């Protein structure tokens, strides 16, 4: 029984149709997001290997924190990766955007050359970089040799594996994120810079007082999503190193994938997923708190 | 003077960024013997194109391409159709909890896939849909993803309501307005959605890896991985196969460059 407030029949009400149109999303949300989220939480309290299931309470979680060295290794690896690749990536994209915003000959060609790497599919990219990092014949080591520097066993030496992944992540700094920065840069009215110049501000000063504050919302957006994305690195690790050597490149997403789809420890994998979710929630909350002090929104009277 | 240094920096950087590409190409153009003898050499002595057909036929890449195209086309069409419907609802209608649902949808962009991965896999398993294309296709019918819906909604907001109202005066129903007014005017937005959907599906790896078991069902990405597994030592062929995998995306970029840039402006993320 539908009681209509204004006396209009259901089919004539705007609200009904609005709701109807978003139904595809709503259904998908319940079926593929909300439902599974709750289910995976429930699963995390069980031991389940696709055949038998057993309720174990918080045992999965306890084991992760107390007994599972690989869990901590994966967490450590992924956080290291995030700490370096996200800030470097954002600074790199921003720097590149600043460079590509100049009036220089051949800018469109440059933009294309910097953008293309971001279009390379993950699998191909992994294979390409595996070859670049090749200890004996890779172009990177050839360059090192050329400068008289010692050979580095990039993907075979524990010490250098994560740096290799971080380096590889920088190949894509000319991608979508940079384009977003570029659009943001181009949206800044010339007048602001002129005013700053009249006040005697040089290039660096202008950058600090005009450009960065006005771009801070975009930077923040990229920071939050970047952190979340960095915790989901999977394909490159799966293809290039399989997590090695000695788990030096065991990313969290890879460890989770293994537990779920190779060992079929569904309960443990679900627990891993929820720990990840909790960590990201906390990290995101921290970023929002911190963001309040430096993110500048238009309409603020500062 | 400053301009010169900027130009220099750009050239230097571009050269660096191109190195992996050039390195890959150089290797792909080497014969098997030359690769075995001198893998590290930058410029092949006897460049050859033979690795491309070799790689193509070593594994059923033609089949992989067809499979991937099937998934991509279905997903893209479904995303556009369902995404525009949902965006229409968010953009043009007022209803209780609209904002709540909209922000919830945006929030899902921040959700790590892992939290839903396993139960979704179990759902498909219970439906006996493992090793079929259903798990990879069906989700696209539910809006095509938060980013798509967001982008389309922003675009719809920029289309004047007067057009809707004029159509309504002529007796058009809501669905008609969607089909006859909004969709035709949304060419750029739809093109952007379609392009990113194509690229996303062409590149997708983890999904196909999890759900596809029979080699004849593999997508190009998974096939490439299989190629690495079986022919890893013939690296010159692996590089050729990689280039084959990359090619369509690059071509698409050159054909539709402006849509890559437009997408940002449409979503309003760049400007203020």
Coordinates of C-alpha atoms in Angstrom, one line a residue:
Chain A
X1 CA 0.0 0.0 0.0
X2 CA 1.5 3.2 -1.0
X3 CA 0.3 6.3 0.8
X4 CA 1.1 9.3 -1.4
X5 CA 1.6 12.5 0.4
X6 CA 0.3 14.9 -2.1
X7 CA -2.3 12.5 -3.4
X8 CA -0.5 11.8 -6.7
X9 CA -0.6 8.3 -8.0
X10 CA 2.6 6.4 -7.7
X11 CA 3.6 6.3 -11.3
X12 CA 3.3 10.1 -11.7
X13 CA 5.6 10.9 -8.8
X14 CA 9.0 12.1 -9.6
X15 CA 10.5 10.4 -6.6
X16 CA 9.3 7.0 -7.7
X17 CA 10.9 7.4 -11.1
X18 CA 14.1 8.7 -9.7
X19 CA 14.3 5.7 -7.4
X20 CA 13.5 3.4 -10.3
X21 CA 16.2 4.7 -12.5
X22 CA 18.9 4.2 -9.9
X23 CA 17.7 0.7 -9.3
X24 CA 20.4 -0.9 -11.4
X25 CA 23.0 0.6 -9.3
X26 CA 21.2 -0.1 -6.1
X27 CA 20.7 -3.8 -7.0
X28 CA 24.3 -4.1 -7.9
X29 CA 25.3 -2.4 -4.7
X30 CA 23.4 -4.9 -2.6
X31 CA 24.3 -7.9 -4.7
X32 CA 28.0 -7.2 -5.4
X33 CA 29.0 -4.8 -2.6
X34 CA 27.0 -4.7 0.5
X35 CA 26.0 -8.4 0.6
X36 CA 29.5 -9.7 -0.1
X37 CA 31.0 -7.2 2.4
X38 CA 28.9 -8.6 5.2
X39 CA 29.4 -12.1 4.0
X40 CA 33.2 -11.8 4.0
X41 CA 33.0 -10.4 7.5
X42 CA 31.0 -13.4 8.5
X43 CA 33.3 -15.7 6.6
X44 CA 36.3 -14.3 8.5
X45 CA 35.0 -15.8 11.6
X46 CA 35.0 -19.3 10.1
X47 CA 37.4 -21.8 8.6
X48 CA 36.3 -22.5 5.1
X49 CA 38.0 -24.4 2.4
X50 CA 35.1 -24.7 -0.1
X51 CA 34.2 -28.1 1.4
X52 CA 33.8 -27.9 5.1
X53 CA 33.2 -24.9 7.3
X54 CA 33.8 -24.4 11.0
X55 CA 33.1 -21.4 13.2
X56 CA 36.3 -20.2 14.9
X57 CA 35.4 -16.8 16.2
X58 CA 38.3 -14.4 16.2
X59 CA 40.9 -17.2 15.7
X60 CA 41.7 -16.1 12.2
X61 CA 42.5 -12.6 13.3
X62 CA 44.4 -13.8 16.4
X63 CA 46.6 -16.0 14.2
X64 CA 47.3 -13.3 11.8
X65 CA 48.6 -10.9 14.4
X66 CA 50.3 -13.4 16.6
X67 CA 51.5 -16.2 14.5
X68 CA 51.6 -15.2 10.9
X69 CA 55.0 -13.8 9.9
X70 CA 54.0 -13.5 6.2
X71 CA 51.1 -11.3 7.2
X72 CA 53.5 -8.8 8.8
X73 CA 55.9 -9.1 5.9
X74 CA 53.2 -8.4 3.4
X75 CA 52.0 -5.5 5.5
X76 CA 55.5 -4.1 5.8
X77 CA 56.2 -4.5 2.1
X78 CA 53.0 -2.9 1.1
X79 CA 53.4 0.0 3.5
X80 CA 56.9 0.6 2.4
X81 CA 55.7 0.7 -1.2
X82 CA 52.9 3.1 -0.3
X83 CA 55.1 5.5 1.7
X84 CA 57.4 5.9 -1.3
X85 CA 55.4 5.5 -4.4
X86 CA 52.4 7.6 -3.5
X87 CA 54.2 10.8 -2.5
X88 CA 56.8 10.4 -5.2
X89 CA 54.1 9.8 -7.7
X90 CA 52.1 12.8 -6.8
X91 CA 55.1 15.1 -6.7
X92 CA 56.2 13.6 -10.0
X93 CA 52.8 14.1 -11.6
X94 CA 52.6 17.6 -10.4
X95 CA 56.1 18.5 -11.5
X96 CA 55.4 17.0 -14.8
X97 CA 52.2 19.0 -15.1
X98 CA 54.0 22.2 -14.3
X99 CA 56.6 21.5 -17.0
X100 CA 54.0 20.5 -19.5
X101 CA 52.0 23.7 -18.8
X102 CA 54.8 25.8 -20.2
X103 CA 54.6 27.3 -23.7
X104 CA 57.3 25.3 -25.3
X105 CA 57.6 23.9 -28.8
X106 CA 56.2 20.4 -29.2
X107 CA 54.2 20.3 -26.0
X108 CA 51.5 18.0 -27.4
X109 CA 54.2 15.5 -28.5
X110 CA 55.7 15.6 -25.0
X111 CA 52.4 15.1 -23.3
X112 CA 51.8 12.1 -25.4
X113 CA 55.2 10.6 -24.7
X114 CA 54.7 11.0 -21.0
X115 CA 51.2 9.7 -21.1
X116 CA 51.7 6.5 -23.1
X117 CA 53.4 4.5 -20.4
X118 CA 50.2 4.8 -18.3
X119 CA 48.3 3.1 -21.1
X120 CA 50.4 0.0 -21.0
X121 CA 48.4 -3.0 -19.7
X122 CA 49.6 -4.2 -16.3
X123 CA 50.7 -7.6 -17.6
X124 CA 52.7 -6.2 -20.5
X125 CA 54.2 -3.5 -18.2
X126 CA 55.3 -6.2 -15.8
X127 CA 57.0 -8.2 -18.5
X128 CA 58.7 -5.1 -20.0
X129 CA 60.0 -4.0 -16.6
X130 CA 61.1 -7.6 -15.8
X131 CA 63.3 -7.3 -18.8
X132 CA 64.5 -3.8 -17.9
X133 CA 65.5 -5.0 -14.5
X134 CA 67.2 -8.1 -15.8
X135 CA 70.4 -8.5 -13.8
X136 CA 72.7 -9.5 -16.7
X137 CA 71.3 -7.9 -19.7
X138 CA 68.7 -5.4 -18.6
X139 CA 69.0 -1.9 -19.9
X140 CA 69.1 -0.5 -16.4
X141 CA 72.2 -2.5 -15.4
X142 CA 73.8 -1.7 -18.7
X143 CA 73.4 1.9 -17.9
X144 CA 74.9 1.3 -14.4
X145 CA 77.8 -0.5 -16.0
X146 CA 78.3 2.4 -18.4
X147 CA 78.8 4.8 -15.5
X148 CA 81.1 2.4 -13.7
X149 CA 78.6 1.5 -11.0
X150 CA 78.2 -2.0 -9.7
X151 CA 75.6 -4.4 -11.0
X152 CA 72.4 -4.6 -9.1
X153 CA 70.3 -7.8 -8.9
X154 CA 67.1 -5.9 -9.0
X155 CA 64.5 -8.6 -8.7
X156 CA 66.8 -11.2 -7.2
X157 CA 68.2 -9.2 -4.3
X158 CA 65.9 -8.7 -1.4
X159 CA 67.3 -5.2 -0.7
X160 CA 66.5 -3.9 -4.2
X161 CA 63.2 -5.6 -5.0
X162 CA 60.9 -3.1 -3.4
X163 CA 62.9 -0.1 -4.8
X164 CA 62.5 -1.8 -8.2
X165 CA 58.7 -1.8 -7.8
X166 CA 58.7 1.8 -6.6
X167 CA 60.8 2.8 -9.5
X168 CA 58.5 1.0 -11.9
X169 CA 55.5 2.8 -10.4
X170 CA 57.0 6.1 -11.4
X171 CA 56.8 5.2 -15.1
X172 CA 53.1 6.2 -15.0
X173 CA 53.4 9.7 -13.5
X174 CA 52.5 11.2 -16.8
X175 CA 49.1 9.5 -16.8
X176 CA 45.5 10.4 -15.8
X177 CA 46.7 12.0 -12.6
X178 CA 49.0 14.3 -14.4
X179 CA 46.2 15.3 -16.8
X180 CA 44.0 16.1 -13.8
X181 CA 46.7 18.3 -12.4
X182 CA 47.2 19.9 -15.8
X183 CA 43.5 20.7 -16.1
X184 CA 43.7 22.1 -12.6
X185 CA 46.7 24.3 -13.4
X186 CA 45.0 25.6 -16.5
X187 CA 42.0 26.5 -14.5
X188 CA 43.9 29.0 -12.3
X189 CA 43.2 32.5 -13.5
X190 CA 46.2 34.5 -14.7
X191 CA 45.1 37.3 -12.6
X192 CA 46.2 35.5 -9.4
X193 CA 49.7 35.2 -10.7
X194 CA 49.8 38.8 -11.9
X195 CA 48.7 39.9 -8.5
X196 CA 51.4 37.8 -6.9
X197 CA 54.0 39.2 -9.2
X198 CA 52.9 42.8 -8.3
X199 CA 53.5 41.9 -4.7
X200 CA 57.0 40.9 -5.6
X201 CA 56.7 37.1 -5.6
X202 CA 59.1 35.2 -7.7
X203 CA 58.4 31.8 -9.3
X204 CA 58.9 29.7 -6.3
X205 CA 56.8 32.0 -4.1
X206 CA 54.0 32.1 -6.7
X207 CA 54.1 28.3 -6.7
X208 CA 53.8 28.1 -3.0
X209 CA 51.1 30.8 -2.5
X210 CA 49.0 30.5 -5.6
X211 CA 49.4 27.2 -7.4
X212 CA 49.7 24.7 -4.6
X213 CA 46.9 26.0 -2.4
X214 CA 44.6 26.1 -5.4
X215 CA 45.5 22.6 -6.4
X216 CA 45.4 21.2 -2.9
X217 CA 41.9 19.6 -3.2
X218 CA 43.1 17.7 -6.3
X219 CA 46.3 16.7 -4.5
X220 CA 44.3 15.5 -1.6
X221 CA 42.0 13.5 -3.7
X222 CA 44.9 11.9 -5.4
X223 CA 46.6 11.2 -2.1
X224 CA 43.6 9.4 -0.6
X225 CA 43.0 7.3 -3.7
X226 CA 46.7 6.7 -4.2
X227 CA 47.1 5.2 -0.8
X228 CA 44.1 2.9 -1.3
X229 CA 45.4 1.9 -4.7
X230 CA 48.9 1.2 -3.5
X231 CA 47.5 -1.4 -1.2
X232 CA 46.0 -3.3 -4.1
X233 CA 49.1 -3.8 -6.2
X234 CA 48.9 -7.3 -7.5
X235 CA 49.6 -8.0 -11.1
X236 CA 53.1 -6.7 -11.3
X237 CA 54.2 -8.7 -8.2
X238 CA 52.4 -11.8 -9.5
X239 CA 54.1 -11.7 -12.8
X240 CA 57.5 -10.3 -12.1
X241 CA 58.6 -12.0 -8.9
X242 CA 55.7 -14.2 -7.6
X243 CA 56.3 -12.4 -4.2
X244 CA 60.0 -13.2 -3.9
X245 CA 62.8 -13.3 -3.4
X246 CA 62.2 -14.5 0.1
X247 CA 58.9 -12.7 0.1
X248 CA 60.6 -9.3 -0.4
X249 CA 57.9 -8.4 -2.8
X250 CA 55.0 -10.2 -1.2
X251 CA 52.4 -7.5 -1.6
X252 CA 49.3 -7.7 0.7
X253 CA 47.0 -8.2 -2.3
X254 CA 49.2 -11.1 -3.5
X255 CA 49.2 -12.7 -0.1
X256 CA 45.4 -12.4 0.1
X257 CA 45.0 -13.8 -3.4
X258 CA 47.2 -16.8 -2.6
X259 CA 45.3 -17.6 0.6
X260 CA 42.0 -17.4 -1.2
X261 CA 42.6 -18.9 -4.6
X262 CA 45.6 -21.1 -4.2
X263 CA 45.4 -22.4 -0.7
X264 CA 41.6 -22.0 -0.5
X265 CA 41.8 -20.7 3.0
X266 CA 38.7 -18.6 2.5
X267 CA 38.2 -17.7 6.2
X268 CA 41.7 -16.5 6.6
X269 CA 41.6 -14.6 3.3
X270 CA 38.4 -12.8 4.4
X271 CA 40.1 -11.9 7.7
X272 CA 43.0 -10.5 5.7
X273 CA 40.5 -8.5 3.6
X274 CA 38.9 -6.9 6.6
X275 CA 42.1 -6.1 8.3
X276 CA 43.0 -4.3 5.0
X277 CA 39.7 -2.5 5.1
X278 CA 40.2 -1.4 8.7
X279 CA 43.7 -0.2 8.0
X280 CA 42.6 1.8 5.0
X281 CA 39.7 3.3 7.0
X282 CA 42.1 4.5 9.7
X283 CA 44.6 5.8 7.1
X284 CA 41.9 7.7 5.3
X285 CA 40.5 9.2 8.5
X286 CA 44.0 10.3 9.4
X287 CA 44.4 11.9 6.0
X288 CA 41.2 13.7 6.3
X289 CA 42.1 15.1 9.6
X290 CA 45.5 16.1 8.4
X291 CA 44.0 17.5 5.2
X292 CA 42.1 20.1 7.2
X293 CA 45.2 22.0 7.9
X294 CA 46.5 22.3 4.3
X295 CA 43.7 21.7 1.9
X296 CA 42.3 25.0 0.7
X297 CA 38.8 25.1 -0.7
X298 CA 37.4 27.9 -2.8
X299 CA 35.0 30.1 -0.9
X300 CA 37.1 30.1 2.2
X301 CA 38.0 33.5 3.5
X302 CA 41.6 33.2 4.2
Chain B
X1 CA 66.3 31.1 -21.1
X2 CA 64.0 29.4 -18.7
X3 CA 62.1 28.0 -21.7
X4 CA 65.2 26.3 -22.9
X5 CA 65.8 24.5 -19.6
X6 CA 62.2 23.5 -19.5
X7 CA 62.5 22.1 -23.0
X8 CA 65.7 20.3 -22.1
X9 CA 64.2 18.8 -19.0
X10 CA 61.2 17.6 -21.1
X11 CA 63.4 16.1 -23.7
X12 CA 65.6 14.3 -21.2
X13 CA 62.5 13.0 -19.3
X14 CA 60.8 11.9 -22.5
X15 CA 63.9 10.0 -23.5
X16 CA 64.0 8.3 -20.1
X17 CA 60.4 7.4 -20.2
X18 CA 60.8 5.9 -23.7
X19 CA 63.6 3.6 -22.8
X20 CA 61.4 0.7 -21.7
X21 CA 59.5 0.9 -24.9
X22 CA 62.6 1.1 -27.1
X23 CA 64.2 -1.7 -25.2
X24 CA 61.2 -3.9 -25.6
X25 CA 61.0 -3.1 -29.3
X26 CA 64.7 -3.8 -29.8
X27 CA 64.3 -7.2 -28.2
X28 CA 61.2 -8.0 -30.1
X29 CA 63.0 -7.3 -33.4
X30 CA 65.8 -9.8 -32.7
X31 CA 65.9 -13.3 -34.1
X32 CA 66.0 -16.1 -31.6
X33 CA 69.7 -16.7 -32.3
X34 CA 70.6 -13.1 -31.9
X35 CA 68.8 -12.9 -28.6
X36 CA 70.5 -16.0 -27.3
X37 CA 73.9 -14.8 -28.4
X38 CA 73.7 -11.2 -27.2
X39 CA 70.6 -10.4 -25.3
X40 CA 71.8 -7.1 -24.0
X41 CA 72.5 -5.5 -27.3
X42 CA 70.5 -2.4 -27.9
X43 CA 70.3 -2.3 -31.7
X44 CA 69.6 -5.7 -33.3
X45 CA 72.1 -6.5 -36.1
X46 CA 69.6 -8.3 -38.2
X47 CA 66.2 -6.9 -37.2
X48 CA 63.3 -9.1 -38.1
X49 CA 59.6 -9.0 -37.8
X50 CA 59.3 -12.8 -37.5
X51 CA 58.6 -12.8 -33.7
X52 CA 55.2 -11.2 -34.2
X53 CA 53.6 -14.0 -36.3
X54 CA 55.5 -16.5 -34.3
X55 CA 54.1 -15.3 -31.0
X56 CA 50.7 -14.9 -32.5
X57 CA 50.5 -18.5 -33.6
X58 CA 52.4 -20.1 -30.7
X59 CA 49.3 -19.6 -28.6
X60 CA 45.8 -19.0 -29.9
X61 CA 46.1 -15.3 -29.7
X62 CA 43.4 -14.8 -32.3
X63 CA 41.0 -16.6 -30.0
X64 CA 42.2 -14.6 -27.0
X65 CA 41.5 -11.4 -28.9
X66 CA 38.0 -12.5 -29.8
X67 CA 37.3 -13.5 -26.2
X68 CA 38.5 -10.2 -24.9
X69 CA 36.6 -8.3 -27.5
X70 CA 33.4 -10.1 -26.6
X71 CA 33.8 -9.2 -23.0
X72 CA 34.8 -5.7 -23.8
X73 CA 31.9 -5.0 -26.2
X74 CA 29.3 -6.4 -23.9
X75 CA 30.6 -4.7 -20.8
X76 CA 31.0 -1.3 -22.6
X77 CA 27.4 -1.4 -24.0
X78 CA 26.0 -2.6 -20.7
X79 CA 27.9 0.1 -18.8
X80 CA 26.7 2.9 -21.1
X81 CA 23.1 1.8 -21.0
X82 CA 22.8 1.1 -17.3
X83 CA 25.2 3.9 -16.3
X84 CA 23.2 6.6 -18.2
X85 CA 20.0 5.3 -16.6
X86 CA 21.4 5.6 -13.1
X87 CA 23.0 8.9 -13.8
X88 CA 19.7 10.2 -15.2
X89 CA 18.1 9.2 -11.9
X90 CA 20.7 11.0 -9.8
X91 CA 20.8 14.1 -12.1
X92 CA 17.2 14.8 -12.9
X93 CA 15.1 13.5 -10.1
X94 CA 14.5 14.5 -6.5
X95 CA 13.7 11.7 -4.1
X96 CA 14.3 10.9 -0.5
X97 CA 17.8 9.5 0.2
X98 CA 19.0 10.6 -3.2
X99 CA 22.0 12.3 -1.8
X100 CA 22.6 9.5 0.7
X101 CA 22.7 7.0 -2.1
X102 CA 24.9 9.2 -4.3
X103 CA 27.5 9.7 -1.6
X104 CA 27.4 6.0 -0.8
X105 CA 28.1 5.3 -4.4
X106 CA 31.0 7.7 -4.3
X107 CA 32.3 6.1 -1.2
X108 CA 32.4 2.7 -2.9
X109 CA 35.2 4.1 -5.1
X110 CA 37.3 4.0 -2.0
X111 CA 36.5 0.4 -1.2
X112 CA 39.3 -2.1 -1.6
X113 CA 38.2 -4.8 -4.0
X114 CA 39.4 -7.5 -1.6
X115 CA 36.5 -7.1 0.8
X116 CA 34.1 -8.3 -1.8
X117 CA 36.2 -10.5 -3.9
X118 CA 35.8 -13.8 -2.1
X119 CA 32.0 -13.9 -1.5
X120 CA 31.5 -12.7 -5.0
X121 CA 33.6 -15.6 -6.2
X122 CA 31.5 -18.0 -4.0
X123 CA 28.3 -16.6 -5.4
X124 CA 29.5 -17.4 -9.0
X125 CA 30.7 -20.8 -7.8
X126 CA 27.3 -21.6 -6.4
X127 CA 25.8 -20.6 -9.7
X128 CA 28.2 -22.9 -11.5
X129 CA 29.5 -19.9 -13.5
X130 CA 33.2 -20.4 -12.9
X131 CA 35.1 -20.7 -16.2
X132 CA 32.3 -18.7 -17.9
X133 CA 32.2 -15.1 -18.9
X134 CA 29.2 -14.3 -16.6
X135 CA 31.3 -13.1 -13.6
X136 CA 33.2 -10.7 -15.9
X137 CA 30.2 -9.4 -17.7
X138 CA 27.2 -9.2 -15.4
X139 CA 28.5 -6.5 -13.0
X140 CA 28.6 -4.1 -16.0
X141 CA 24.8 -4.2 -16.2
X142 CA 24.5 -2.6 -12.8
X143 CA 25.7 0.8 -13.6
X144 CA 29.2 0.2 -14.9
X145 CA 30.9 1.5 -11.8
X146 CA 30.9 4.5 -9.6
X147 CA 33.3 6.5 -11.7
X148 CA 31.2 6.1 -14.8
X149 CA 28.0 7.0 -13.1
X150 CA 29.6 10.0 -11.6
X151 CA 31.0 11.2 -14.9
X152 CA 27.7 10.8 -16.7
X153 CA 25.8 12.4 -13.9
X154 CA 28.0 15.5 -14.0
X155 CA 27.5 15.7 -17.7
X156 CA 23.7 15.4 -17.5
X157 CA 23.7 18.2 -14.9
X158 CA 25.2 20.4 -17.6
X159 CA 22.4 19.7 -20.1
X160 CA 19.7 22.4 -19.6
X161 CA 16.6 21.2 -17.9
X162 CA 14.5 23.2 -20.3
X163 CA 15.1 20.5 -22.9
X164 CA 13.6 17.9 -20.6
X165 CA 10.6 20.2 -19.8
X166 CA 10.0 21.0 -23.5
X167 CA 9.9 17.3 -24.2
X168 CA 7.5 16.7 -21.3
X169 CA 5.2 19.4 -22.6
X170 CA 5.1 17.4 -25.8
X171 CA 4.0 14.4 -23.9
X172 CA 7.2 12.5 -23.5
X173 CA 7.6 10.2 -20.6
X174 CA 10.8 10.0 -18.5
X175 CA 12.2 7.1 -20.4
X176 CA 11.7 8.9 -23.7
X177 CA 13.5 11.9 -22.4
X178 CA 16.4 9.7 -21.5
X179 CA 16.5 8.0 -24.8
X180 CA 15.6 10.9 -27.1
X181 CA 17.1 14.0 -25.4
X182 CA 19.8 13.1 -22.9
X183 CA 21.6 10.3 -24.7
X184 CA 22.0 11.9 -28.1
X185 CA 23.4 15.0 -26.4
X186 CA 25.8 13.0 -24.4
X187 CA 28.1 11.9 -27.2
X188 CA 31.4 13.1 -25.6
X189 CA 30.6 11.7 -22.2
X190 CA 29.5 8.3 -23.6
X191 CA 32.6 8.2 -25.8
X192 CA 34.7 8.8 -22.7
X193 CA 32.9 6.1 -20.7
X194 CA 33.2 3.7 -23.7
X195 CA 36.9 4.3 -24.1
X196 CA 37.8 3.8 -20.5
X197 CA 35.6 0.8 -20.4
X198 CA 37.4 -0.7 -23.4
X199 CA 40.8 -0.1 -21.9
X200 CA 39.8 -1.4 -18.5
X201 CA 38.5 -4.6 -20.0
X202 CA 41.3 -5.1 -22.4
X203 CA 43.9 -4.7 -19.6
X204 CA 42.0 -6.6 -16.9
X205 CA 44.0 -9.4 -15.4
X206 CA 43.0 -10.4 -11.9
X207 CA 39.3 -11.0 -12.8
X208 CA 40.0 -13.2 -15.8
X209 CA 42.8 -15.0 -13.9
X210 CA 40.4 -15.9 -11.1
X211 CA 37.4 -16.9 -13.2
X212 CA 38.8 -18.4 -16.4
X213 CA 40.3 -21.8 -16.3
X214 CA 40.1 -23.2 -19.8
X215 CA 42.8 -21.8 -22.1
X216 CA 40.3 -21.4 -25.0
X217 CA 38.4 -18.9 -22.8
X218 CA 41.4 -16.8 -21.9
X219 CA 41.7 -13.1 -22.5
X220 CA 44.8 -11.5 -24.1
X221 CA 46.1 -10.5 -20.7
X222 CA 45.9 -14.0 -19.2
X223 CA 47.1 -15.5 -22.5
X224 CA 50.2 -13.2 -22.3
X225 CA 50.9 -14.5 -18.8
X226 CA 50.5 -18.1 -20.1
X227 CA 52.9 -17.2 -22.9
X228 CA 55.5 -16.0 -20.4
X229 CA 55.0 -19.3 -18.5
X230 CA 55.5 -21.5 -21.5
X231 CA 57.9 -19.6 -23.7
X232 CA 59.7 -17.6 -21.1
X233 CA 63.1 -18.5 -22.5
X234 CA 62.2 -17.1 -25.9
X235 CA 62.1 -13.7 -24.5
X236 CA 62.2 -12.0 -27.9
X237 CA 58.8 -13.6 -28.6
X238 CA 57.5 -12.6 -25.2
X239 CA 58.4 -9.0 -25.9
X240 CA 56.7 -9.3 -29.3
X241 CA 53.6 -10.7 -27.7
X242 CA 53.6 -7.9 -25.1
X243 CA 53.7 -5.3 -27.9
X244 CA 50.7 -7.0 -29.5
X245 CA 48.9 -6.7 -26.2
X246 CA 49.8 -3.0 -26.0
X247 CA 49.1 -2.0 -29.5
X248 CA 45.2 -1.6 -29.5
X249 CA 45.3 0.7 -26.5
X250 CA 47.9 2.9 -28.1
X251 CA 46.0 3.1 -31.3
X252 CA 42.8 3.9 -29.5
X253 CA 44.6 6.7 -27.8
X254 CA 45.8 8.3 -31.0
X255 CA 42.4 8.0 -32.6
X256 CA 40.5 9.4 -29.7
X257 CA 43.0 11.6 -27.8
X258 CA 40.7 14.4 -27.0
X259 CA 38.3 12.0 -25.1
X260 CA 41.1 11.1 -22.7
X261 CA 41.5 14.8 -21.8
X262 CA 37.8 15.5 -22.0
X263 CA 37.0 12.9 -19.5
X264 CA 38.6 14.9 -16.8
X265 CA 36.9 18.1 -17.6
X266 CA 33.6 16.3 -17.8
X267 CA 33.9 14.9 -14.3
X268 CA 34.8 18.3 -13.1
X269 CA 37.7 17.0 -11.1
X270 CA 40.2 19.3 -12.7
X271 CA 38.7 22.7 -12.5
X272 CA 36.9 24.4 -9.8

